[in-house]
PDB file of C-alpha atoms in Angstrom:
ATOM      1  CA  ASP A 216     139.869 151.132  50.456  1.00 66.00           C
ATOM      2  CA  THR A 217     137.280 149.247  52.586  1.00 76.00           C
ATOM      3  CA  ALA A 218     136.963 152.046  55.148  1.00 80.00           C
ATOM      4  CA  SER A 219     133.496 153.088  54.065  1.00 79.00           C
ATOM      5  CA  PHE A 220     132.612 149.301  54.780  1.00 84.00           C
ATOM      6  CA  ALA A 221     133.919 148.676  57.941  1.00 86.00           C
ATOM      7  CA  ALA A 222     130.796 149.503  59.944  1.00 86.00           C
ATOM      8  CA  GLU A 223     128.866 147.253  57.788  1.00 87.00           C
ATOM      9  CA  GLN A 224     131.518 144.555  58.103  1.00 87.00           C
ATOM     10  CA  ALA A 225     131.577 144.879  61.737  1.00 87.00           C
ATOM     11  CA  ARG A 226     128.160 144.089  62.072  1.00 87.00           C
ATOM     12  CA  LEU A 227     127.593 141.271  59.760  1.00 86.00           C
ATOM     13  CA  GLU A 228     130.713 139.481  61.659  1.00 84.00           C
ATOM     14  CA  ASP A 229     129.050 140.012  64.903  1.00 83.00           C
ATOM     15  CA  ALA A 230     126.252 138.180  63.210  1.00 81.00           C
ATOM     16  CA  GLY A 231     128.726 135.545  62.531  1.00 80.00           C
ATOM     17  CA  ARG A 232     129.143 136.046  59.108  1.00 84.00           C
ATOM     18  CA  THR A 233     131.923 135.597  56.757  1.00 84.00           C
ATOM     19  CA  VAL A 234     132.404 138.639  54.985  1.00 87.00           C
ATOM     20  CA  ILE A 235     133.894 138.901  51.143  1.00 88.00           C
ATOM     21  CA  TYR A 236     134.635 142.005  49.393  1.00 89.00           C
ATOM     22  CA  VAL A 237     134.064 142.325  45.811  1.00 90.00           C
ATOM     23  CA  ALA A 238     136.178 144.496  43.686  1.00 89.00           C
ATOM     24  CA  ALA A 239     135.366 146.314  40.516  1.00 88.00           C
ATOM     25  CA  GLY A 240     138.214 147.893  38.083  1.00 84.00           C
ATOM     26  CA  GLY A 241     140.574 147.947  40.928  1.00 83.00           C
ATOM     27  CA  GLU A 242     137.855 149.507  43.271  1.00 85.00           C
ATOM     28  CA  VAL A 243     135.932 148.067  46.223  1.00 86.00           C
ATOM     29  CA  ALA A 244     132.261 147.967  44.946  1.00 86.00           C
ATOM     30  CA  GLY A 245     130.622 145.978  47.747  1.00 87.00           C
ATOM     31  CA  LEU A 246     131.016 143.038  49.682  1.00 87.00           C
ATOM     32  CA  ILE A 247     128.956 139.618  49.966  1.00 89.00           C
ATOM     33  CA  ALA A 248     128.005 137.968  53.807  1.00 88.00           C
ATOM     34  CA  VAL A 249     127.832 134.588  54.003  1.00 84.00           C
ATOM     35  CA  SER A 250     127.467 132.133  57.115  1.00 78.00           C
ATOM     36  CA  ASP A 251     127.212 128.540  58.090  1.00 77.00           C
ATOM     37  CA  PRO A 252     124.400 128.038  60.350  1.00 80.00           C
ATOM     38  CA  VAL A 253     125.627 126.329  63.867  1.00 82.00           C
ATOM     39  CA  LYS A 254     124.075 122.439  63.320  1.00 82.00           C
ATOM     40  CA  ALA A 255     121.318 121.769  65.855  1.00 80.00           C
ATOM     41  CA  GLY A 256     122.371 120.251  68.866  1.00 85.00           C
ATOM     42  CA  SER A 257     125.808 121.584  69.006  1.00 89.00           C
ATOM     43  CA  GLN A 258     124.693 124.285  71.931  1.00 91.00           C
ATOM     44  CA  GLU A 259     123.792 120.887  74.179  1.00 91.00           C
ATOM     45  CA  ALA A 260     126.983 119.394  73.546  1.00 92.00           C
ATOM     46  CA  VAL A 261     129.057 121.922  74.369  1.00 93.00           C
ATOM     47  CA  ALA A 262     126.982 122.205  77.372  1.00 93.00           C
ATOM     48  CA  ALA A 263     127.169 118.833  78.381  1.00 93.00           C
ATOM     49  CA  LEU A 264     131.364 118.198  77.733  1.00 93.00           C
ATOM     50  CA  ARG A 265     131.406 121.958  80.069  1.00 92.00           C
ATOM     51  CA  GLY A 266     128.840 120.135  82.578  1.00 92.00           C
ATOM     52  CA  GLU A 267     131.568 116.891  82.785  1.00 92.00           C
ATOM     53  CA  GLY A 268     134.456 119.461  83.640  1.00 92.00           C
ATOM     54  CA  LEU A 269     135.853 119.407  80.460  1.00 94.00           C
ATOM     55  CA  HIS A 270     137.649 122.659  78.989  1.00 94.00           C
ATOM     56  CA  VAL A 271     135.986 123.694  75.012  1.00 95.00           C
ATOM     57  CA  VAL A 272     138.182 125.929  72.856  1.00 95.00           C
ATOM     58  CA  MET A 273     137.341 126.579  69.541  1.00 94.00           C
ATOM     59  CA  LEU A 274     140.110 126.984  66.803  1.00 94.00           C
ATOM     60  CA  THR A 275     139.047 128.182  63.722  1.00 91.00           C
ATOM     61  CA  GLY A 276     140.238 129.989  60.565  1.00 89.00           C
ATOM     62  CA  ASP A 277     137.423 132.709  60.918  1.00 86.00           C
ATOM     63  CA  SER A 278     137.798 136.408  61.387  1.00 86.00           C
ATOM     64  CA  ASP A 279     138.080 137.527  65.049  1.00 89.00           C
ATOM     65  CA  ARG A 280     134.538 138.830  65.454  1.00 87.00           C
ATOM     66  CA  THR A 281     132.696 135.893  63.533  1.00 88.00           C
ATOM     67  CA  ALA A 282     134.422 133.481  65.453  1.00 89.00           C
ATOM     68  CA  ARG A 283     133.210 135.134  68.845  1.00 90.00           C
ATOM     69  CA  ALA A 284     129.598 135.251  67.671  1.00 89.00           C
ATOM     70  CA  VAL A 285     129.573 131.875  66.794  1.00 90.00           C
ATOM     71  CA  ALA A 286     131.258 131.087  70.122  1.00 91.00           C
ATOM     72  CA  ARG A 287     128.763 133.137  72.270  1.00 90.00           C
ATOM     73  CA  GLU A 288     125.673 131.283  70.451  1.00 89.00           C
ATOM     74  CA  VAL A 289     127.340 127.635  71.083  1.00 91.00           C
ATOM     75  CA  GLY A 290     128.609 128.357  74.578  1.00 92.00           C
ATOM     76  CA  ILE A 291     132.195 128.501  74.025  1.00 92.00           C
ATOM     77  CA  ASP A 292     134.473 130.857  76.287  1.00 87.00           C
ATOM     78  CA  GLU A 293     137.651 130.622  74.946  1.00 92.00           C
ATOM     79  CA  VAL A 294     138.172 131.022  71.080  1.00 93.00           C
ATOM     80  CA  LYS A 295     141.342 131.252  68.471  1.00 93.00           C
ATOM     81  CA  SER A 296     140.535 132.813  65.850  1.00 92.00           C
ATOM     82  CA  GLU A 297     142.249 133.405  62.434  1.00 91.00           C
ATOM     83  CA  VAL A 298     143.900 130.198  62.788  1.00 92.00           C
ATOM     84  CA  LEU A 299     146.335 128.412  60.249  1.00 91.00           C
ATOM     85  CA  PRO A 300     146.330 124.531  60.172  1.00 90.00           C
ATOM     86  CA  ALA A 301     150.032 124.762  61.644  1.00 91.00           C
ATOM     87  CA  ASP A 302     148.575 126.833  64.523  1.00 93.00           C
ATOM     88  CA  LYS A 303     145.917 124.698  65.421  1.00 94.00           C
ATOM     89  CA  ALA A 304     148.616 121.463  65.874  1.00 94.00           C
ATOM     90  CA  ARG A 305     150.489 124.639  67.924  1.00 94.00           C
ATOM     91  CA  ALA A 306     147.351 124.989  70.135  1.00 94.00           C
ATOM     92  CA  VAL A 307     147.337 121.492  70.538  1.00 95.00           C
ATOM     93  CA  ARG A 308     150.620 121.326  71.717  1.00 95.00           C
ATOM     94  CA  ASP A 309     150.534 123.999  73.881  1.00 95.00           C
ATOM     95  CA  LEU A 310     147.765 122.529  75.976  1.00 94.00           C
ATOM     96  CA  GLN A 311     149.860 119.209  76.134  1.00 95.00           C
ATOM     97  CA  ALA A 312     152.867 121.366  77.213  1.00 95.00           C
ATOM     98  CA  LYS A 313     150.404 122.260  80.221  1.00 94.00           C
ATOM     99  CA  GLY A 314     150.159 119.110  81.209  1.00 93.00           C
ATOM    100  CA  ARG A 315     146.639 118.964  79.941  1.00 94.00           C
ATOM    101  CA  ARG A 316     145.117 115.631  77.637  1.00 94.00           C
ATOM    102  CA  VAL A 317     143.745 116.896  74.793  1.00 96.00           C
ATOM    103  CA  ALA A 318     141.048 115.657  72.524  1.00 95.00           C
ATOM    104  CA  PHE A 319     140.492 117.576  69.113  1.00 95.00           C
ATOM    105  CA  VAL A 320     137.242 117.362  66.874  1.00 93.00           C
ATOM    106  CA  GLY A 321     137.648 118.173  63.288  1.00 90.00           C
ATOM    107  CA  ASP A 322     136.433 117.366  59.825  1.00 84.00           C
ATOM    108  CA  GLY A 323     138.519 119.325  57.480  1.00 81.00           C
ATOM    109  CA  ILE A 324     142.164 119.262  55.499  1.00 84.00           C
ATOM    110  CA  ASN A 325     143.207 122.106  57.749  1.00 86.00           C
ATOM    111  CA  ASP A 326     142.091 119.845  60.740  1.00 90.00           C
ATOM    112  CA  ALA A 327     144.683 117.173  60.256  1.00 90.00           C
ATOM    113  CA  PRO A 328     147.637 117.702  61.438  1.00 92.00           C
ATOM    114  CA  ALA A 329     145.509 118.900  65.009  1.00 93.00           C
ATOM    115  CA  LEU A 330     143.861 115.339  64.560  1.00 92.00           C
ATOM    116  CA  ALA A 331     147.273 113.668  64.531  1.00 92.00           C
ATOM    117  CA  GLY A 332     148.794 115.464  66.988  1.00 93.00           C
ATOM    118  CA  ALA A 333     146.139 115.350  69.957  1.00 94.00           C
ATOM    119  CA  ASP A 334     145.784 112.580  72.207  1.00 95.00           C
ATOM    120  CA  VAL A 335     142.861 111.479  70.943  1.00 94.00           C
ATOM    121  CA  GLY A 336     141.959 112.882  67.290  1.00 93.00           C
ATOM    122  CA  VAL A 337     137.997 112.585  66.950  1.00 92.00           C
ATOM    123  CA  ALA A 338     137.181 113.082  62.782  1.00 89.00           C
ATOM    124  CA  ILE A 339     133.643 113.608  61.610  1.00 84.00           C
ATOM    125  CA  GLY A 340     132.945 111.019  59.241  1.00 70.00           C
ATOM    126  CA  THR A 341     131.154 113.370  57.100  1.00 68.00           C
ATOM    127  CA  GLY A 342     134.085 115.495  56.231  1.00 64.00           C
ATOM    128  CA  THR A 343     137.064 114.771  54.414  1.00 69.00           C
ATOM    129  CA  ASP A 344     138.976 111.710  53.651  1.00 75.00           C
ATOM    130  CA  ILE A 345     142.438 113.255  55.243  1.00 79.00           C
ATOM    131  CA  ALA A 346     140.493 114.320  58.079  1.00 77.00           C
ATOM    132  CA  VAL A 347     139.103 110.583  58.280  1.00 79.00           C
ATOM    133  CA  GLU A 348     142.421 108.921  58.194  1.00 83.00           C
ATOM    134  CA  ALA A 349     144.271 111.207  60.621  1.00 85.00           C
ATOM    135  CA  GLY A 350     141.390 110.678  63.539  1.00 85.00           C
ATOM    136  CA  ASP A 351     142.009 108.122  66.101  1.00 89.00           C
ATOM    137  CA  VAL A 352     137.849 107.902  66.670  1.00 90.00           C
ATOM    138  CA  VAL A 353     135.678 108.559  63.666  1.00 86.00           C
ATOM    139  CA  LEU A 354     132.236 109.508  64.134  1.00 85.00           C
ATOM    140  CA  MET A 355     129.480 108.333  61.563  1.00 78.00           C
ATOM    141  CA  GLN A 356     127.527 111.773  61.831  1.00 75.00           C
ATOM    142  CA  GLY A 357     128.039 115.468  61.584  1.00 78.00           C
ATOM    143  CA  ASP A 358     126.734 116.017  64.960  1.00 83.00           C
ATOM    144  CA  LEU A 359     128.487 116.906  67.640  1.00 88.00           C
ATOM    145  CA  ARG A 360     126.379 115.144  70.473  1.00 90.00           C
ATOM    146  CA  ALA A 361     127.970 112.149  68.897  1.00 89.00           C
ATOM    147  CA  VAL A 362     131.201 113.340  70.710  1.00 92.00           C
ATOM    148  CA  VAL A 363     129.076 113.224  74.321  1.00 93.00           C
ATOM    149  CA  ARG A 364     128.154 109.866  73.481  1.00 92.00           C
ATOM    150  CA  ALA A 365     131.184 108.250  72.146  1.00 92.00           C
ATOM    151  CA  ARG A 366     132.644 109.987  75.476  1.00 94.00           C
ATOM    152  CA  ALA A 367     130.274 108.045  77.256  1.00 93.00           C
ATOM    153  CA  LEU A 368     130.668 104.737  75.808  1.00 93.00           C
ATOM    154  CA  ALA A 369     134.557 105.002  76.244  1.00 93.00           C
ATOM    155  CA  LYS A 370     133.822 105.594  79.774  1.00 94.00           C
ATOM    156  CA  LYS A 371     131.633 102.841  80.448  1.00 94.00           C
ATOM    157  CA  THR A 372     134.229 100.396  78.315  1.00 94.00           C
ATOM    158  CA  LEU A 373     137.185 101.426  80.168  1.00 94.00           C
ATOM    159  CA  SER A 374     135.107 100.865  83.629  1.00 95.00           C
ATOM    160  CA  THR A 375     133.914  97.691  82.493  1.00 95.00           C
ATOM    161  CA  ILE A 376     137.665  96.804  81.847  1.00 95.00           C
ATOM    162  CA  TYR A 377     138.381  98.057  85.116  1.00 95.00           C
ATOM    163  CA  TRP A 378     136.013  95.397  86.859  1.00 93.00           C
ATOM    164  CA  ASN A 379     136.913  92.692  84.302  1.00 93.00           C
ATOM    165  CA  PHE A 380     140.647  92.959  85.545  1.00 92.00           C
ATOM    166  CA  PHE A 381     139.639  93.554  89.652  1.00 91.00           C
ATOM    167  CA  TRP A 382     137.368  90.481  89.034  1.00 87.00           C
ATOM    168  CA  ALA A 383     140.133  88.105  87.627  1.00 88.00           C
ATOM    169  CA  PHE A 384     142.858  89.499  89.431  1.00 89.00           C
ATOM    170  CA  GLY A 385     140.973  88.912  92.920  1.00 88.00           C
ATOM    171  CA  TYR A 386     139.198  85.225  91.768  1.00 84.00           C
ATOM    172  CA  ASN A 387     142.747  83.954  90.443  1.00 83.00           C
ATOM    173  CA  THR A 388     144.318  85.173  93.886  1.00 87.00           C
ATOM    174  CA  ALA A 389     141.748  83.313  95.763  1.00 82.00           C
ATOM    175  CA  LEU A 390     141.815  80.051  94.095  1.00 80.00           C
ATOM    176  CA  ILE A 391     145.185  79.374  92.423  1.00 81.00           C
ATOM    177  CA  PRO A 392     146.920  78.730  95.653  1.00 82.00           C
ATOM    178  CA  VAL A 393     143.706  76.432  96.650  1.00 80.00           C
ATOM    179  CA  ALA A 394     144.325  74.486  93.373  1.00 79.00           C
ATOM    180  CA  ALA A 395     148.097  74.290  94.087  1.00 80.00           C
ATOM    181  CA  GLY A 396     147.167  72.627  97.197  1.00 80.00           C
ATOM    182  CA  VAL A 397     148.852  75.315  99.307  1.00 81.00           C
ATOM    183  CA  PHE A 398     146.359  75.204 102.435  1.00 76.00           C
ATOM    184  CA  TYR A 399     145.847  71.339 101.763  1.00 78.00           C
ATOM    185  CA  PRO A 400     148.227  70.606 104.794  1.00 81.00           C
ATOM    186  CA  PHE A 401     146.031  73.258 106.912  1.00 80.00           C
ATOM    187  CA  THR A 402     142.395  72.583 106.190  1.00 79.00           C
ATOM    188  CA  GLY A 403     142.456  69.435 103.917  1.00 76.00           C
ATOM    189  CA  LEU A 404     141.497  71.412 101.278  1.00 75.00           C
ATOM    190  CA  LEU A 405     142.207  70.353  97.479  1.00 75.00           C
ATOM    191  CA  LEU A 406     140.859  70.774  94.347  1.00 75.00           C
ATOM    192  CA  GLN A 407     140.808  68.169  91.610  1.00 79.00           C
ATOM    193  CA  PRO A 408     142.281  68.964  88.410  1.00 80.00           C
ATOM    194  CA  ALA A 409     138.842  68.779  86.508  1.00 82.00           C
ATOM    195  CA  LEU A 410     137.273  71.214  89.159  1.00 81.00           C
ATOM    196  CA  ALA A 411     140.547  73.385  88.897  1.00 79.00           C
ATOM    197  CA  ALA A 412     140.074  73.794  85.227  1.00 81.00           C
ATOM    198  CA  GLY A 413     136.188  74.143  85.584  1.00 82.00           C
ATOM    199  CA  ALA A 414     136.841  77.164  88.444  1.00 81.00           C
ATOM    200  CA  MET A 415     139.116  78.852  85.786  1.00 81.00           C
ATOM    201  CA  SER A 416     136.661  78.471  83.032  1.00 84.00           C
ATOM    202  CA  LEU A 417     133.717  80.183  85.386  1.00 85.00           C
ATOM    203  CA  SER A 418     136.613  83.160  85.816  1.00 84.00           C
ATOM    204  CA  SER A 419     136.483  83.718  81.943  1.00 87.00           C
ATOM    205  CA  ILE A 420     132.702  83.279  81.564  1.00 89.00           C
ATOM    206  CA  LEU A 421     131.648  85.870  84.384  1.00 88.00           C
ATOM    207  CA  VAL A 422     134.303  88.185  82.648  1.00 91.00           C
ATOM    208  CA  LEU A 423     132.642  87.819  79.286  1.00 90.00           C
ATOM    209  CA  THR A 424     129.228  87.824  80.305  1.00 91.00           C
ATOM    210  CA  ASN A 425     130.383  90.897  82.191  1.00 91.00           C
ATOM    211  CA  SER A 426     131.662  92.532  79.155  1.00 92.00           C
ATOM    212  CA  LEU A 427     128.415  91.501  77.196  1.00 91.00           C
ATOM    213  CA  ARG A 428     126.492  93.896  79.262  1.00 90.00           C
ATOM    214  CA  LEU A 429     128.029  96.631  76.629  1.00 89.00           C
ATOM    215  CA  ARG A 430     125.556  95.385  74.270  1.00 86.00           C
ATOM    216  CA  TYR A 431     122.943  97.217  76.395  1.00 86.00           C
ATOM    217  CA  PHE A 432     124.482 100.364  76.829  1.00 87.00           C
ATOM    218  CA  GLN A 433     122.172 103.717  76.553  1.00 86.00           C
ATOM    219  CA  PRO A 434     123.577 106.834  74.675  1.00 84.00           C
ATOM    220  CA  PRO A 435     123.121 110.048  77.160  1.00 85.00           C
ATOM    221  CA  ARG A 436     119.743 111.589  75.474  1.00 81.00           C
ATOM    222  CA  PHE A 437     119.285 115.061  74.992  1.00 78.00           C
ATOM    223  CA  ALA A 438     116.051 117.105  75.198  1.00 69.00           C
ATOM    224  CA  GLY A 439     114.206 117.371  72.497  1.00 60.00           C
ATOM    225  CA  GLU A 440     115.286 114.507  70.791  1.00 63.00           C
ATOM    226  CA  ALA A 441     112.728 111.600  69.491  1.00 57.00           C
ATOM    227  CA  ALA A 442     112.722 108.232  71.037  1.00 54.00           C
ATOM    228  CA  PRO A 443     114.725 105.742  69.324  1.00 53.00           C
ATOM    229  CA  GLN A 444     113.006 104.051  66.442  1.00 51.00           C
ATOM    230  CA  ALA A 445     114.084 100.298  64.681  1.00 46.00           C
ATOM    231  CA  PRO A 446     114.858 101.311  61.233  1.00 48.00           C
ATOM    232  CA  ALA A 447     112.920 100.330  58.522  1.00 49.00           C
ATOM    233  CA  PRO A 448     115.024  99.649  55.222  1.00 50.00           C
ATOM    234  CA  ARG A 449     113.082  98.636  51.715  1.00 52.00           C
ATOM    235  CA  SER A 450     112.093  95.291  51.887  1.00 49.00           C
ATOM    236  CA  GLY A 451     113.586  93.020  48.896  1.00 62.00           C
ATOM    237  CA  ALA A 452     116.661  95.197  48.094  1.00 74.00           C
ATOM    238  CA  ARG A 453     119.536  93.190  47.121  1.00 83.00           C
ATOM    239  CA  VAL A 454     122.810  94.711  47.988  1.00 89.00           C
ATOM    240  CA  LEU A 455     126.127  93.496  47.233  1.00 91.00           C
ATOM    241  CA  LEU A 456     129.126  95.621  48.874  1.00 92.00           C
ATOM    242  CA  TYR A 457     132.390  95.187  46.996  1.00 93.00           C
ATOM    243  CA  THR A 458     135.425  95.710  49.603  1.00 92.00           C
ATOM    244  CA  SER A 459     139.247  95.592  50.290  1.00 90.00           C
ATOM    245  CA  PRO A 460     141.282  95.230  53.080  1.00 87.00           C
ATOM    246  CA  GLY A 461     141.952  98.626  54.780  1.00 84.00           C
ATOM    247  CA  CYS A 462     139.745 100.674  53.482  1.00 88.00           C
ATOM    248  CA  PRO A 463     137.829 103.207  55.807  1.00 87.00           C
ATOM    249  CA  ASP A 464     135.107 104.360  53.048  1.00 88.00           C
ATOM    250  CA  CYS A 465     134.443 100.291  52.818  1.00 89.00           C
ATOM    251  CA  ALA A 466     134.113 100.136  57.200  1.00 89.00           C
ATOM    252  CA  ALA A 467     132.036 103.385  57.048  1.00 89.00           C
ATOM    253  CA  VAL A 468     129.790 101.947  54.306  1.00 90.00           C
ATOM    254  CA  MET A 469     129.227  98.584  56.534  1.00 90.00           C
ATOM    255  CA  ALA A 470     128.453 100.272  59.461  1.00 87.00           C
ATOM    256  CA  TRP A 471     126.129 102.433  58.013  1.00 86.00           C
ATOM    257  CA  LEU A 472     124.139  99.549  56.370  1.00 87.00           C
ATOM    258  CA  GLU A 473     124.507  97.592  59.570  1.00 84.00           C
ATOM    259  CA  ARG A 474     123.374 100.163  61.741  1.00 82.00           C
ATOM    260  CA  ARG A 475     120.352 100.513  59.494  1.00 81.00           C
ATOM    261  CA  GLY A 476     119.555  96.647  59.538  1.00 81.00           C
ATOM    262  CA  VAL A 477     120.483  96.179  55.793  1.00 85.00           C
ATOM    263  CA  ALA A 478     121.565  92.603  55.170  1.00 86.00           C
ATOM    264  CA  TYR A 479     124.237  92.647  52.446  1.00 89.00           C
ATOM    265  CA  GLU A 480     126.621  90.305  50.843  1.00 90.00           C
ATOM    266  CA  GLU A 481     130.215  91.169  51.165  1.00 92.00           C
ATOM    267  CA  ARG A 482     132.501  90.629  48.138  1.00 91.00           C
ATOM    268  CA  ASP A 483     136.657  90.883  48.536  1.00 92.00           C
ATOM    269  CA  LEU A 484     138.197  92.875  45.700  1.00 91.00           C
ATOM    270  CA  SER A 485     141.354  91.781  46.827  1.00 90.00           C
ATOM    271  CA  ARG A 486     140.877  88.460  44.918  1.00 90.00           C
ATOM    272  CA  PRO A 487     141.472  88.642  41.357  1.00 89.00           C
ATOM    273  CA  GLU A 488     138.293  86.726  40.541  1.00 91.00           C
ATOM    274  CA  ILE A 489     136.097  89.247  42.541  1.00 91.00           C
ATOM    275  CA  ALA A 490     137.991  92.128  40.862  1.00 89.00           C
ATOM    276  CA  GLU A 491     137.434  91.036  37.768  1.00 90.00           C
ATOM    277  CA  GLU A 492     133.307  90.519  37.915  1.00 90.00           C
ATOM    278  CA  ALA A 493     133.218  94.055  39.257  1.00 89.00           C
ATOM    279  CA  VAL A 494     135.289  95.300  36.427  1.00 88.00           C
ATOM    280  CA  GLN A 495     133.008  93.459  33.809  1.00 88.00           C
ATOM    281  CA  ASN A 496     129.518  93.926  35.351  1.00 88.00           C
ATOM    282  CA  TYR A 497     130.163  97.632  36.712  1.00 85.00           C
ATOM    283  CA  GLY A 498     133.381  99.087  35.056  1.00 85.00           C
ATOM    284  CA  VAL A 499     135.158  99.662  38.244  1.00 84.00           C
ATOM    285  CA  ARG A 500     137.662  98.134  40.533  1.00 82.00           C
ATOM    286  CA  VAL A 501     137.985 100.826  43.737  1.00 87.00           C
ATOM    287  CA  ALA A 502     136.095  99.914  46.900  1.00 88.00           C
ATOM    288  CA  PRO A 503     133.574 100.781  48.271  1.00 91.00           C
ATOM    289  CA  ILE A 504     131.407  99.895  45.652  1.00 92.00           C
ATOM    290  CA  THR A 505     127.847  99.463  46.677  1.00 92.00           C
ATOM    291  CA  VAL A 506     125.594  97.495  44.167  1.00 91.00           C
ATOM    292  CA  ILE A 507     121.626  97.638  45.115  1.00 88.00           C
ATOM    293  CA  ASP A 508     119.636  96.003  42.968  1.00 85.00           C
ATOM    294  CA  GLY A 509     121.923  95.576  39.953  1.00 85.00           C
ATOM    295  CA  GLN A 510     122.830  99.372  40.163  1.00 86.00           C
ATOM    296  CA  ALA A 511     126.055 100.664  41.806  1.00 88.00           C
ATOM    297  CA  HIS A 512     127.678 103.510  43.548  1.00 89.00           C
ATOM    298  CA  TRP A 513     131.357 103.888  44.231  1.00 87.00           C
ATOM    299  CA  GLY A 514     133.471 106.361  45.809  1.00 86.00           C
ATOM    300  CA  PRO A 515     133.706 107.550  49.106  1.00 87.00           C
ATOM    301  CA  PHE A 516     131.116 106.897  51.705  1.00 86.00           C
ATOM    302  CA  ALA A 517     130.471 110.635  51.729  1.00 82.00           C
ATOM    303  CA  GLU A 518     129.355 110.746  48.153  1.00 82.00           C
ATOM    304  CA  GLN A 519     127.600 107.044  48.270  1.00 85.00           C
ATOM    305  CA  ARG A 520     125.452 108.339  51.424  1.00 84.00           C
ATOM    306  CA  ARG A 521     122.676 110.273  49.769  1.00 80.00           C
ATOM    307  CA  ALA A 522     122.532 107.832  46.962  1.00 82.00           C
ATOM    308  CA  LEU A 523     122.238 105.022  49.604  1.00 84.00           C
ATOM    309  CA  GLU A 524     119.747 106.526  51.583  1.00 82.00           C
ATOM    310  CA  GLN A 525     117.395 107.198  48.594  1.00 79.00           C
ATOM    311  CA  ARG A 526     118.017 103.973  46.952  1.00 79.00           C
ATOM    312  CA  LEU A 527     117.436 102.055  49.908  1.00 80.00           C
ATOM    313  CA  GLY A 528     114.672 104.371  51.739  1.00 68.00           C
ATOM    314  CA  VAL A 529     116.526 104.174  54.942  1.00 57.00           C
ATOM    315  CA  GLY A 530     117.429 107.717  56.596  1.00 51.00           C
ATOM    316  CA  VAL A 531     119.186 108.684  60.140  1.00 44.00           C
ATOM    317  CA  PRO A 532     118.270 106.883  62.845  1.00 43.00           C
ATOM    318  CA  ALA A 533     116.241 108.801  65.375  1.00 38.00           C
ATOM    319  CA  GLU A 534     119.407 108.281  67.970  1.00 39.00           C
ATOM    320  CA  ALA A 535     121.351 110.344  65.834  1.00 38.00           C
ATOM    321  CA  ALA A 536     119.077 112.819  64.101  1.00 37.00           C
ATOM    322  CA  GLY A 537     119.469 116.425  65.325  1.00 33.00           C
TER     323      GLY A 537
END
């Protein structure tokens, strides 16, 4: 009988803790409260998303009291608690049936069905492999503010695409008739073939130049964040990265190294001689294998990350830090 603990359970759940009962000899002996603290930046991320007119819903398997306590802390109004993986996917479908476009953010195995069913599945790269594979977008940090940055980059990219289409369509609509000699009988205007080819190349150059502006995209910043600093990897480290085609963890390791300015040599395990080299030298042939000054690390990116930070002396860049 848990009635004698009901008040304490309610108090702990109202504080955002999950309650686990302990029994001895078939009788309830007590309870244990565990908590998963809200990550830094979650409140800012939710506020930023709501400020852009987005409706934020929290779906969780936690008890109703615990879920609502966490939701109050981060500023979420609508909460669906005690839901199973299938219930999360059903909630996504219900929102879609109402004509809404749904982006689902998750990192666990139980999030995979909802990630796959959403219009955009955003997987947290520090989560489970199945969640990463189910997502359309993979964020490399476990920081919800990265969702805001990713959305800003997506909007900027889409805006650039629209401008490119507008420019290319207008440019070609105006100059193709000139190049074809449509106006020659009336104006005497005619482009020589060489000039027409040059004008076409100019259109492509302008479109590409406009697209390259995305390289200078500045993500939104949040109060209290430190100014970005250039990463400072340990000098002199020789890094070999054994990869294989279609390997998401390989892409995650490469992105991690490149973002921190770490030079590496990539080797393709799909080539028999490279696979044999990996087995002979390191006793493994499953990608990704990261070798730093002769010492090999392998397994999913989430397992390799701490070792990479320690061996290379590189932490999370300031723009990704919470």
